[in-house]
PDB file of N, CA, C and O in Angstrom:
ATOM      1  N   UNK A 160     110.649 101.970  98.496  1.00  0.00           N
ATOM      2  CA  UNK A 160     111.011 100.624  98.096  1.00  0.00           C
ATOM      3  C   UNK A 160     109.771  99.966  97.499  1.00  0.00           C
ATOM      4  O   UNK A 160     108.660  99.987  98.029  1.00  0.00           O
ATOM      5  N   UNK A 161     110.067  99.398  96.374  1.00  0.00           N
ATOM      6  CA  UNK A 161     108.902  98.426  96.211  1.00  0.00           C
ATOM      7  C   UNK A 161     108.854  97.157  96.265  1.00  0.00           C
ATOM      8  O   UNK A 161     109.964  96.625  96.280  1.00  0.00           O
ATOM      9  N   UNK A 162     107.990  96.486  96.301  1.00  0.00           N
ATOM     10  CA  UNK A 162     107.918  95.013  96.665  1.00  0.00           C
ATOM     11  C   UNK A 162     107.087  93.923  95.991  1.00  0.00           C
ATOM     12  O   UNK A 162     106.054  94.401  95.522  1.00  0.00           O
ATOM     13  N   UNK A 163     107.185  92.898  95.838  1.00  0.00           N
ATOM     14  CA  UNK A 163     106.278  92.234  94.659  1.00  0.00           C
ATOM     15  C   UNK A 163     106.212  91.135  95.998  1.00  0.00           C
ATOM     16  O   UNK A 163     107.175  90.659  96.599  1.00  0.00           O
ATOM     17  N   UNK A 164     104.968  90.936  96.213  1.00  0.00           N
ATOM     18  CA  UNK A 164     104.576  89.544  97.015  1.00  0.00           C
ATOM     19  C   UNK A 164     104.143  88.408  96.345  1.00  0.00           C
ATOM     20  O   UNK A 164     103.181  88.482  95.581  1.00  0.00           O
ATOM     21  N   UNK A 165     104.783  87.276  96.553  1.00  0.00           N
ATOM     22  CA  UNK A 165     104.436  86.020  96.289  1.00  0.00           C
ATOM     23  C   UNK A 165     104.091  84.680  96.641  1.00  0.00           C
ATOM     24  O   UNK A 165     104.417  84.208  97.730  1.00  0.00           O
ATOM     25  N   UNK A 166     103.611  84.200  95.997  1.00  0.00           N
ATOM     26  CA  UNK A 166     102.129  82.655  96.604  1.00  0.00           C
ATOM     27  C   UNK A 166     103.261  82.091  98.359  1.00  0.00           C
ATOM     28  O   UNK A 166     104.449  82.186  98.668  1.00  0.00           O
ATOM     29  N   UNK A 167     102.363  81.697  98.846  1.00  0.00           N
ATOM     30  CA  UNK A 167     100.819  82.025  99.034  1.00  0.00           C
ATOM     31  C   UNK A 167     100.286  82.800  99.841  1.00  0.00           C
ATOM     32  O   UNK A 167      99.210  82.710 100.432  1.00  0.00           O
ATOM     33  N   UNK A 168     101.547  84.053  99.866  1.00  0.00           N
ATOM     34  CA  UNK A 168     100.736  85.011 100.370  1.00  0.00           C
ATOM     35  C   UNK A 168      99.437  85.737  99.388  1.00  0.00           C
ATOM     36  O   UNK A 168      99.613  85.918  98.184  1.00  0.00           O
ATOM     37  N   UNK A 169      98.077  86.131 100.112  1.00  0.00           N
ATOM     38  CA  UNK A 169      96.895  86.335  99.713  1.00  0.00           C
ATOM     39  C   UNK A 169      97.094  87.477  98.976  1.00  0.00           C
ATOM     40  O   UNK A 169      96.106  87.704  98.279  1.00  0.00           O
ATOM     41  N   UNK A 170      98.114  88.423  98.825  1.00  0.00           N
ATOM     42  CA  UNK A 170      98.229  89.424  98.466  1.00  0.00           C
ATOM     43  C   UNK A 170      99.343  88.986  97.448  1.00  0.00           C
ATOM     44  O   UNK A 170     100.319  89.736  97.421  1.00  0.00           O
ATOM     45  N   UNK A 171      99.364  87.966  96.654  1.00  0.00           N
ATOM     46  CA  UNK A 171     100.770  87.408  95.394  1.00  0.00           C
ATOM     47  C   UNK A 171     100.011  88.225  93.878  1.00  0.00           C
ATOM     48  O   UNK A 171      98.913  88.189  93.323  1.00  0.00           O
ATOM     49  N   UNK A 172     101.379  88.953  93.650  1.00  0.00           N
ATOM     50  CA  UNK A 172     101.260  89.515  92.715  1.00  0.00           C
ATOM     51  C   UNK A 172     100.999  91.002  92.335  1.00  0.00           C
ATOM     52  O   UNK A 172     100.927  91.447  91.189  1.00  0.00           O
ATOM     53  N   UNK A 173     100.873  91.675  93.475  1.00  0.00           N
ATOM     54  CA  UNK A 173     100.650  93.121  94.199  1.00  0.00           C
ATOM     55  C   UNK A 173     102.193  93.620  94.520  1.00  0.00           C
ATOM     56  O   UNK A 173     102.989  93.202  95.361  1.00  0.00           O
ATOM     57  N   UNK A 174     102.310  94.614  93.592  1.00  0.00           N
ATOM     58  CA  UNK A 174     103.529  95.428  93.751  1.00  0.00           C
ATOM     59  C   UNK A 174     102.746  96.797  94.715  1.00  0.00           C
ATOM     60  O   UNK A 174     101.813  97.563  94.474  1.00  0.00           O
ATOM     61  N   UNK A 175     103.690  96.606  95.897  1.00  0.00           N
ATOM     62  CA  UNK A 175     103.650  98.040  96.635  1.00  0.00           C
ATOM     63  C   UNK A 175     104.995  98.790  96.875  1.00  0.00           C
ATOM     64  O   UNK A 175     106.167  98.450  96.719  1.00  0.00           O
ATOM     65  N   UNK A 176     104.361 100.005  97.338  1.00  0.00           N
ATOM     66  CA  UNK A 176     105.580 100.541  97.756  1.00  0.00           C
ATOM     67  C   UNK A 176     105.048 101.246  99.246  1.00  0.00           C
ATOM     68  O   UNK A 176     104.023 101.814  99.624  1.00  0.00           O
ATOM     69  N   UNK A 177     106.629 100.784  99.972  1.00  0.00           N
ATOM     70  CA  UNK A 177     106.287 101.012 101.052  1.00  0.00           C
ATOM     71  C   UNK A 177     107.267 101.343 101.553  1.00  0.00           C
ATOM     72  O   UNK A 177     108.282 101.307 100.857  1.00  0.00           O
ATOM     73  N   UNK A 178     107.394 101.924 103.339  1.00  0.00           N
ATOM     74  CA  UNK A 178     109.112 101.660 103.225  1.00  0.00           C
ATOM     75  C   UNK A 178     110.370 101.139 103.939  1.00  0.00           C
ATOM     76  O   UNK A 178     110.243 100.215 104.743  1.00  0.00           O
ATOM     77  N   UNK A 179     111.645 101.708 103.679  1.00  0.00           N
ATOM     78  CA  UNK A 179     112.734 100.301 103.599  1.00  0.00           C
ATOM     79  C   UNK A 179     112.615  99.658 104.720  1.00  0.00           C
ATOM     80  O   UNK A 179     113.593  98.911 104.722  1.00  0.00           O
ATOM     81  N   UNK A 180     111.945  99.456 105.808  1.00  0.00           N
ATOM     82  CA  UNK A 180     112.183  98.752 106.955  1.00  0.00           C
ATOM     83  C   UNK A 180     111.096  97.755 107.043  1.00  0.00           C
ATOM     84  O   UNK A 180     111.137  96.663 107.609  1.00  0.00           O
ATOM     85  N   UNK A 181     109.986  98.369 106.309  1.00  0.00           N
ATOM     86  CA  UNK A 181     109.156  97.399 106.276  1.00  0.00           C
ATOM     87  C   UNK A 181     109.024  96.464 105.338  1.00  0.00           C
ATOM     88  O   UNK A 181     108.406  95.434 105.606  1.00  0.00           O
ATOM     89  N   UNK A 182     109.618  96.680 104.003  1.00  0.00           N
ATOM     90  CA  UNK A 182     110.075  95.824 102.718  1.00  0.00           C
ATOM     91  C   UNK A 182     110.308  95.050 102.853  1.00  0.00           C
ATOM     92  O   UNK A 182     109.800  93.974 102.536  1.00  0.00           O
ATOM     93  N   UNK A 183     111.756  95.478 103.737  1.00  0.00           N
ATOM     94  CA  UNK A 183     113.380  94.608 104.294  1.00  0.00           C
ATOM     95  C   UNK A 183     112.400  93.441 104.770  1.00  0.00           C
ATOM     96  O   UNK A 183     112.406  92.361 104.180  1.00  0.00           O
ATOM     97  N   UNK A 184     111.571  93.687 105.836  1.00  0.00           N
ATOM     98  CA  UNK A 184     110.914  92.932 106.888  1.00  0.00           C
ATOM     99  C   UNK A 184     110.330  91.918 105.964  1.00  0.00           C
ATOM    100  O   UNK A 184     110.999  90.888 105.885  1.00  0.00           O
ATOM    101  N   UNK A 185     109.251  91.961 105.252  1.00  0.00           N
ATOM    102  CA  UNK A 185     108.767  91.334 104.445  1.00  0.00           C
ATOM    103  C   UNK A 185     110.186  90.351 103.439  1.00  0.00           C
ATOM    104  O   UNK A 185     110.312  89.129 103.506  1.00  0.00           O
ATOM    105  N   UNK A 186     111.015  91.206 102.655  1.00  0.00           N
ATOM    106  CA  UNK A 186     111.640  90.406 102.104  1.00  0.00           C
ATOM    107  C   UNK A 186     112.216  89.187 102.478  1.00  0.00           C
ATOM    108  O   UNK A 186     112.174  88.055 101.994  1.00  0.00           O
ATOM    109  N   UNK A 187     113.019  89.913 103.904  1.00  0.00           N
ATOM    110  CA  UNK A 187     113.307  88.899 105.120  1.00  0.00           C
ATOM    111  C   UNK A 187     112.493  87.623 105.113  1.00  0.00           C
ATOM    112  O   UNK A 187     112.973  86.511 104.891  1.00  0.00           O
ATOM    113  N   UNK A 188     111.273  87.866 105.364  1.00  0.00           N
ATOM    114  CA  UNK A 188     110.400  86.744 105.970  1.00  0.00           C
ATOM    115  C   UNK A 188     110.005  85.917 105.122  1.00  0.00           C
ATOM    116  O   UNK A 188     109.169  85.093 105.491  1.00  0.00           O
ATOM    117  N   UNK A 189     110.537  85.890 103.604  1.00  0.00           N
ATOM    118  CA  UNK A 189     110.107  85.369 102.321  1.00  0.00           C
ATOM    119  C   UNK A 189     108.598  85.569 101.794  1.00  0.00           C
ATOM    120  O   UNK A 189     108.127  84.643 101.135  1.00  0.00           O
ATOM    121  N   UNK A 190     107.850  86.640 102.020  1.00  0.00           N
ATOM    122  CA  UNK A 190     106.353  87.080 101.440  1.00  0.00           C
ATOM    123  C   UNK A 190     106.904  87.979 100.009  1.00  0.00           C
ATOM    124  O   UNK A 190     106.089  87.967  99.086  1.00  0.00           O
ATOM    125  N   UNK A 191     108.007  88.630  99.795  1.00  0.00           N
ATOM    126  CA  UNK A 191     108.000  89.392  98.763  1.00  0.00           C
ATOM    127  C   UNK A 191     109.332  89.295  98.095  1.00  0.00           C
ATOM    128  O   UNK A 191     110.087  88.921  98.992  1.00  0.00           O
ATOM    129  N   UNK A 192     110.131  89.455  96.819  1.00  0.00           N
ATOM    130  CA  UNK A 192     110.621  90.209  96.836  1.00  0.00           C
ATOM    131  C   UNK A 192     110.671  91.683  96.147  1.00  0.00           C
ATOM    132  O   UNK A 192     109.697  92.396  95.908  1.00  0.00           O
ATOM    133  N   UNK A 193     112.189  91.997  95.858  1.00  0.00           N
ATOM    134  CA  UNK A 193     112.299  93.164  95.545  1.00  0.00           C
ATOM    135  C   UNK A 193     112.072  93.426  94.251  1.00  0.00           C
ATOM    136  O   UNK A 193     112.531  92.674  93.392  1.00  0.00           O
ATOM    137  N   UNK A 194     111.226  94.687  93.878  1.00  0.00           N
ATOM    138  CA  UNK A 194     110.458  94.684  92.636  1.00  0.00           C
ATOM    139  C   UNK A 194     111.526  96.183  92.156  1.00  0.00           C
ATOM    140  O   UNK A 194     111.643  97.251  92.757  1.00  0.00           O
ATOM    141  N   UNK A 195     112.164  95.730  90.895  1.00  0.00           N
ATOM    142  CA  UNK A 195     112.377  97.029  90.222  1.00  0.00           C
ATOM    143  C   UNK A 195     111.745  98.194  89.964  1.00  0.00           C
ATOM    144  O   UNK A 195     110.710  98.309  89.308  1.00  0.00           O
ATOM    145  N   UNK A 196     112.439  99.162  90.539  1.00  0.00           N
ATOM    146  CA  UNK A 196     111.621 100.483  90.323  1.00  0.00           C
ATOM    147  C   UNK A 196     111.970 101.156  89.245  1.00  0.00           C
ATOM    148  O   UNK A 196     113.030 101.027  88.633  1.00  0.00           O
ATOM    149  N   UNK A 197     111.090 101.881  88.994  1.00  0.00           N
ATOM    150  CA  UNK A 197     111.168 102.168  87.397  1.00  0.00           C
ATOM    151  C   UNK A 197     110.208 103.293  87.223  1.00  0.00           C
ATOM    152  O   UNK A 197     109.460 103.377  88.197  1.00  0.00           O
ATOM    153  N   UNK A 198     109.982 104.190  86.296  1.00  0.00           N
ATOM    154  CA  UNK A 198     109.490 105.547  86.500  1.00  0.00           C
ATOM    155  C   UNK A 198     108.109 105.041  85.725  1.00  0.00           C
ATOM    156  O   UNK A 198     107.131 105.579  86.244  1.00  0.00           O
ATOM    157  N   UNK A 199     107.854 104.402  84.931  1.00  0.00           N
ATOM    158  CA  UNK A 199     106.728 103.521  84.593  1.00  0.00           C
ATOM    159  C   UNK A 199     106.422 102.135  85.325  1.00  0.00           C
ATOM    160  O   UNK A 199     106.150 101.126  84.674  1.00  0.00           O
ATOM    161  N   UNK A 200     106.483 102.149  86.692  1.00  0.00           N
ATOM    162  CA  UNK A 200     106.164 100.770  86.914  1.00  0.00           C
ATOM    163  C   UNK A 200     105.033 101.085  87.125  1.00  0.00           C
ATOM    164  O   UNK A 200     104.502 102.184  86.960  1.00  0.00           O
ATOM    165  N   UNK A 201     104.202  99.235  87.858  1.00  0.00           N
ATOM    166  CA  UNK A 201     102.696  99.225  87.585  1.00  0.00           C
ATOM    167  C   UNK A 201     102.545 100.453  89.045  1.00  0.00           C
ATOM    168  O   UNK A 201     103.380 100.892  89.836  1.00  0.00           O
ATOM    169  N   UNK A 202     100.952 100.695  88.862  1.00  0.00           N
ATOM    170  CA  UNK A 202     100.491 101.803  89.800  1.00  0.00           C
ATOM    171  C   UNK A 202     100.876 101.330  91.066  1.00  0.00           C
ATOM    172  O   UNK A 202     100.801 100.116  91.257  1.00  0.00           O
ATOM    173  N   UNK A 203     101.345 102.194  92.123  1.00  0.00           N
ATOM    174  CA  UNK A 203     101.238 101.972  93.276  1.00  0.00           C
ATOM    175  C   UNK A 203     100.209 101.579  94.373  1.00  0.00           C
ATOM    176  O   UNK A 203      99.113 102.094  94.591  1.00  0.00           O
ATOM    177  N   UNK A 204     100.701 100.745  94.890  1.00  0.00           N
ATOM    178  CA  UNK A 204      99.139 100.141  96.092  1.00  0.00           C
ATOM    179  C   UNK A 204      99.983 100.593  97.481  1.00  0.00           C
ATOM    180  O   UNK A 204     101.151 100.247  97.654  1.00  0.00           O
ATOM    181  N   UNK A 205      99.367 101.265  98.272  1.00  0.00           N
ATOM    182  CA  UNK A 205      99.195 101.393  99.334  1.00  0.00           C
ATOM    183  C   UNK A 205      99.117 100.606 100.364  1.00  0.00           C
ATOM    184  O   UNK A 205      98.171  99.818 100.375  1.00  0.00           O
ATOM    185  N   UNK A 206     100.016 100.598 101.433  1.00  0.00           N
ATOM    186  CA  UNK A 206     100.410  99.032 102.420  1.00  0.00           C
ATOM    187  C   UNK A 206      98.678  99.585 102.983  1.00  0.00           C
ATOM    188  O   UNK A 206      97.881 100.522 103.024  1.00  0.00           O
ATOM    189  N   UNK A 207      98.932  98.137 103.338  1.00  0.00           N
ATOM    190  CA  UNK A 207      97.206  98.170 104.223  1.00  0.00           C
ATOM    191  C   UNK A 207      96.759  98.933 105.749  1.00  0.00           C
ATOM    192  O   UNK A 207      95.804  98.695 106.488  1.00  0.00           O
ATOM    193  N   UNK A 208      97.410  99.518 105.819  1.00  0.00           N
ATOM    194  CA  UNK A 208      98.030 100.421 107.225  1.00  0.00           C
ATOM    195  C   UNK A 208      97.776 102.270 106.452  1.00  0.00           C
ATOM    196  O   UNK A 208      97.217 103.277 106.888  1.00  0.00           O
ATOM    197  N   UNK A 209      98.246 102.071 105.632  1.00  0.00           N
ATOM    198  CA  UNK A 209      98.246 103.284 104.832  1.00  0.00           C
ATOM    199  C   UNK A 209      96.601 103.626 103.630  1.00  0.00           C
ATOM    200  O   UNK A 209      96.340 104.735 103.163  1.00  0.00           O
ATOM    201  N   UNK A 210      95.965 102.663 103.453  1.00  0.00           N
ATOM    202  CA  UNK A 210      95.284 102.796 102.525  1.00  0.00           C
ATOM    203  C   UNK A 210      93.825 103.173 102.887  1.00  0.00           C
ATOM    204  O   UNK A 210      92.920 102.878 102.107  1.00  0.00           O
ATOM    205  N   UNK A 211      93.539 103.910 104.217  1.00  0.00           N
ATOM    206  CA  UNK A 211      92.442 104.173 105.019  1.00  0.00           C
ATOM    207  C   UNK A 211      91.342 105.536 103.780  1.00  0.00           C
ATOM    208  O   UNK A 211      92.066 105.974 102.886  1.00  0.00           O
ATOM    209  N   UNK A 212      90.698 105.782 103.761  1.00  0.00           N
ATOM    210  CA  UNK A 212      90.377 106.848 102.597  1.00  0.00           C
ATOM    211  C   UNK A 212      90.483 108.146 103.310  1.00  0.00           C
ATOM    212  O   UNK A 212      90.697 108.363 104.503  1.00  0.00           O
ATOM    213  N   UNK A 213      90.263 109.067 102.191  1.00  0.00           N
ATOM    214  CA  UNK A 213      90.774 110.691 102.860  1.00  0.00           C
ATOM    215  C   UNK A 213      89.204 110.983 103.368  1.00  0.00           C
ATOM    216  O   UNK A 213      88.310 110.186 103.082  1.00  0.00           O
ATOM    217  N   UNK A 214      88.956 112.161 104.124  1.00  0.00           N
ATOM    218  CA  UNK A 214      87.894 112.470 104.196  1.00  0.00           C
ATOM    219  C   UNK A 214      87.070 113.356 102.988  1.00  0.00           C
ATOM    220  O   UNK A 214      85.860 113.578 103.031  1.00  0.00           O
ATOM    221  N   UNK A 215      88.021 113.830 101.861  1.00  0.00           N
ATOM    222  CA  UNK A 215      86.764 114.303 100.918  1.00  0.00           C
ATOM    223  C   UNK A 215      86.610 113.288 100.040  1.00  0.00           C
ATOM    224  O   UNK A 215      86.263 113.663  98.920  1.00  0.00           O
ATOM    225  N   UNK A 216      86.783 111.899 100.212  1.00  0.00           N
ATOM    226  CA  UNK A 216      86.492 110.637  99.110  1.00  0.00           C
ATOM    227  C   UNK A 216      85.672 110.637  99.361  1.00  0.00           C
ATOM    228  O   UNK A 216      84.812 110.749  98.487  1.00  0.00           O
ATOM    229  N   UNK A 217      85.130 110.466 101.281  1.00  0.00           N
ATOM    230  CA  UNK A 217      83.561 109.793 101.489  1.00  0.00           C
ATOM    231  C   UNK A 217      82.368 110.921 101.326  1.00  0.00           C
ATOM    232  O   UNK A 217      82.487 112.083 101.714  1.00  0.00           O
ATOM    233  N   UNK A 218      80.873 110.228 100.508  1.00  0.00           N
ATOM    234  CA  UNK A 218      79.863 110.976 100.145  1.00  0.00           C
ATOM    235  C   UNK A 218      79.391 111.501 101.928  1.00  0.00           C
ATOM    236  O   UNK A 218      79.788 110.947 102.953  1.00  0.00           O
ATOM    237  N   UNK A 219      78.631 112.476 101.857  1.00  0.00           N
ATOM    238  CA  UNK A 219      77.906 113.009 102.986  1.00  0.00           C
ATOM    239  C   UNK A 219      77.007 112.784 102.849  1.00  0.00           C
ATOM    240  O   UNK A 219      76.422 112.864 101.769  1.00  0.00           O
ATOM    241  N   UNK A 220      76.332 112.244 104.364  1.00  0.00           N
ATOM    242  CA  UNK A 220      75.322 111.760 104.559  1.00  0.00           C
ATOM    243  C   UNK A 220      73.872 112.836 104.462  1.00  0.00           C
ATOM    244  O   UNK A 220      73.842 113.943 105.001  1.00  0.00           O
ATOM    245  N   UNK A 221      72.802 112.281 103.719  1.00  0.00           N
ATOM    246  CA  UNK A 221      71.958 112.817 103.202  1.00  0.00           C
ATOM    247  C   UNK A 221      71.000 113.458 104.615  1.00  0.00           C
ATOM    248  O   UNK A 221      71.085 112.873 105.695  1.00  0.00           O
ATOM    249  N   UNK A 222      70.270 114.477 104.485  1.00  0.00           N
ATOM    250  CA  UNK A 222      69.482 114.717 105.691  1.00  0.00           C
ATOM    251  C   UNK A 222      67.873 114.177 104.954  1.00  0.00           C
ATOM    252  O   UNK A 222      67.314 114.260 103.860  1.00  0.00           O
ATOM    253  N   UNK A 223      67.605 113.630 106.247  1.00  0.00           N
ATOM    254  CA  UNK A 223      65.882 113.464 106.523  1.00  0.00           C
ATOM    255  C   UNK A 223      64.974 114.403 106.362  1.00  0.00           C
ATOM    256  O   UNK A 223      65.273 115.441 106.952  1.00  0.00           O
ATOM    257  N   UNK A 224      63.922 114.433 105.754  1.00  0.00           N
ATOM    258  CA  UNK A 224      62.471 115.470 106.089  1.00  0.00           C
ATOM    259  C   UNK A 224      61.973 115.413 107.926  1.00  0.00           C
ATOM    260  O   UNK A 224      61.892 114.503 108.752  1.00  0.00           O
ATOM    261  N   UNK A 225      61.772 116.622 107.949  1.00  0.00           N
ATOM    262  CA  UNK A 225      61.771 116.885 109.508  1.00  0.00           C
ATOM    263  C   UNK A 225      60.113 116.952 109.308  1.00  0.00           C
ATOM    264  O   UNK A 225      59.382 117.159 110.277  1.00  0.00           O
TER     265      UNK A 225
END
């Protein structure tokens, strides 16, 4: 499902996709609504629960001279 949030939630204007129970939830509560999906829509954002990084994104930490 995707979702378009709007003022004044801090996040207005951010299409995510996330899913249907948690949308619903949001739509429900008036923070979003429902954003047409479409095989070109804008890029997907990742709910904030979901958007933690993978472990080969982060650089490895450099070693010291012993």
């Amino acid at each position: 499902m995707l979702i378009k949030f709007k003022k004044p939630d801090p996040r207005a204007g951010t299409v995510a996709q996330m899913d249907s129970s948690l949308g619903q939830h949001f739509i429900e509560r008036g923070y979003a609504d429902l954003h047409k999906e479409q095989a070109a829509a804008a890029p997907d954002v990742a709910a904030p629960a979901e958007s933690a990084p993978q472990a080969a994104d982060t650089p490895k930490a450099g070693r010291g001279k012993k």
